[in-house]
mmCIF file of C-alpha atoms in Angstrom:
data_model
loop_
_atom_site.group_PDB
_atom_site.id
_atom_site.type_symbol
_atom_site.label_atom_id
_atom_site.label_comp_id
_atom_site.label_asym_id
_atom_site.label_seq_id
_atom_site.Cartn_x
_atom_site.Cartn_y
_atom_site.Cartn_z
ATOM 1 C CA MET A 1 115.068 143.376 172.008
ATOM 2 C CA CYS A 2 111.597 143.986 173.423
ATOM 3 C CA ASN A 3 111.384 144.967 177.117
ATOM 4 C CA VAL A 4 109.053 142.040 177.812
ATOM 5 C CA LEU A 5 111.673 139.612 176.571
ATOM 6 C CA ASN A 6 114.348 141.446 178.547
ATOM 7 C CA GLY A 7 112.225 140.924 181.649
ATOM 8 C CA ASP A 8 111.991 137.222 180.860
ATOM 9 C CA ALA A 9 115.772 137.013 180.783
ATOM 10 C CA VAL A 10 116.485 139.196 183.807
ATOM 11 C CA ALA A 11 113.800 137.920 186.195
ATOM 12 C CA PRO A 12 115.324 134.450 186.806
ATOM 13 C CA GLU A 13 118.729 136.030 187.382
ATOM 14 C CA LYS A 14 117.150 138.058 190.193
ATOM 15 C CA GLY A 15 115.348 135.061 191.696
ATOM 16 C CA HIS A 16 111.917 135.792 190.205
ATOM 17 C CA GLU A 17 109.609 133.685 188.083
ATOM 18 C CA VAL A 18 107.716 135.253 185.173
ATOM 19 C CA ILE A 19 104.104 134.106 185.073
ATOM 20 C CA ARG A 20 101.964 134.901 182.051
ATOM 21 C CA LEU A 21 98.286 135.473 182.745
ATOM 22 C CA THR A 22 95.594 134.938 180.174
ATOM 23 C CA PRO A 23 94.419 138.236 178.713
ATOM 24 C CA TYR A 24 91.002 139.591 179.673
ATOM 25 C CA HIS A 25 90.677 137.349 182.746
ATOM 26 C CA CYS A 26 91.255 139.808 185.577
ATOM 27 C CA GLN A 27 89.825 137.387 188.150
ATOM 28 C CA TYR A 28 93.040 135.359 187.857
ATOM 29 C CA ASN A 29 95.210 138.376 188.661
ATOM 30 C CA ALA A 30 95.748 139.240 192.329
ATOM 31 C CA ILE A 31 96.633 142.853 191.478
ATOM 32 C CA GLU A 32 93.041 143.382 190.352
ATOM 33 C CA LEU A 33 91.779 142.391 193.805
ATOM 34 C CA ILE A 34 94.262 144.744 195.447
ATOM 35 C CA TRP A 35 93.362 147.549 193.043
ATOM 36 C CA THR A 36 89.659 147.063 193.879
ATOM 37 C CA ARG A 37 90.498 147.360 197.570
ATOM 38 C CA VAL A 38 92.450 150.589 196.939
ATOM 39 C CA LYS A 39 89.691 152.121 194.801
ATOM 40 C CA ARG A 40 87.059 151.243 197.393
ATOM 41 C CA ARG A 41 89.046 152.974 200.135
ATOM 42 C CA VAL A 42 89.612 156.072 197.985
ATOM 43 C CA ALA A 43 85.891 156.249 197.179
ATOM 44 C CA LYS A 44 84.977 155.881 200.851
ATOM 45 C CA TYR A 45 87.117 158.819 202.000
ATOM 46 C CA ASN A 46 86.908 161.075 198.929
ATOM 47 C CA ASN A 47 84.658 163.969 199.832
ATOM 48 C CA THR A 48 86.280 166.800 197.858
ATOM 49 C CA PHE A 49 86.602 165.160 194.420
ATOM 50 C CA LYS A 50 89.783 167.177 193.836
ATOM 51 C CA ILE A 51 92.520 165.370 191.937
ATOM 52 C CA VAL A 52 95.165 166.333 194.493
ATOM 53 C CA ASP A 53 93.071 164.773 197.268
ATOM 54 C CA ILE A 54 92.375 161.667 195.198
ATOM 55 C CA GLU A 55 96.098 161.264 194.593
ATOM 56 C CA SER A 56 96.810 161.606 198.305
ATOM 57 C CA LEU A 57 94.057 159.131 199.211
ATOM 58 C CA THR A 58 95.413 156.678 196.640
ATOM 59 C CA HIS A 59 98.883 156.815 198.175
ATOM 60 C CA GLU A 60 97.398 156.334 201.639
ATOM 61 C CA ALA A 61 95.289 153.397 200.453
ATOM 62 C CA LEU A 62 98.320 151.744 198.860
ATOM 63 C CA GLU A 63 100.325 152.159 202.058
ATOM 64 C CA VAL A 64 97.816 150.166 204.115
ATOM 65 C CA VAL A 65 97.897 147.150 201.783
ATOM 66 C CA THR A 66 99.834 144.516 203.695
ATOM 67 C CA LYS A 67 101.753 141.384 202.816
ATOM 68 C CA GLU A 68 98.827 139.444 204.280
ATOM 69 C CA HIS A 69 96.404 141.159 201.886
ATOM 70 C CA TRP A 70 98.616 140.148 198.967
ATOM 71 C CA GLU A 71 98.898 136.563 200.184
ATOM 72 C CA LYS A 72 95.124 136.295 200.566
ATOM 73 C CA CYS A 73 94.513 137.704 197.074
ATOM 74 C CA VAL A 74 97.106 135.413 195.501
ATOM 75 C CA ARG A 75 95.572 132.358 197.216
ATOM 76 C CA HIS A 76 92.133 133.399 195.983
ATOM 77 C CA ALA A 77 93.356 133.802 192.395
ATOM 78 C CA GLU A 78 95.139 130.437 192.556
ATOM 79 C CA ARG A 79 91.967 128.716 193.807
ATOM 80 C CA LEU A 80 90.012 130.207 190.914
ATOM 81 C CA GLN A 81 92.584 128.868 188.460
ATOM 82 C CA GLU A 82 92.333 125.378 189.974
ATOM 83 C CA PHE A 83 88.585 125.297 189.240
ATOM 84 C CA ARG A 84 89.080 126.287 185.618
#
């Protein structure tokens, strides 16, 4: 069985809901907003352009993303979907 279908079966057992997003519509996906935030922070502090430093900056940027950031991005994506 395909892993995607396995996820569909396992998620409800673990108390999660699987939500399918339309392809090629990143504005409806909160992870894209978070990823933009992470990339912006990495770009701001990247002054060596060395891959090891970029990796470190990426980890640091991910660590400062809070639950509140996620909630805000999810609300934004939901509002966009309501206007569709």
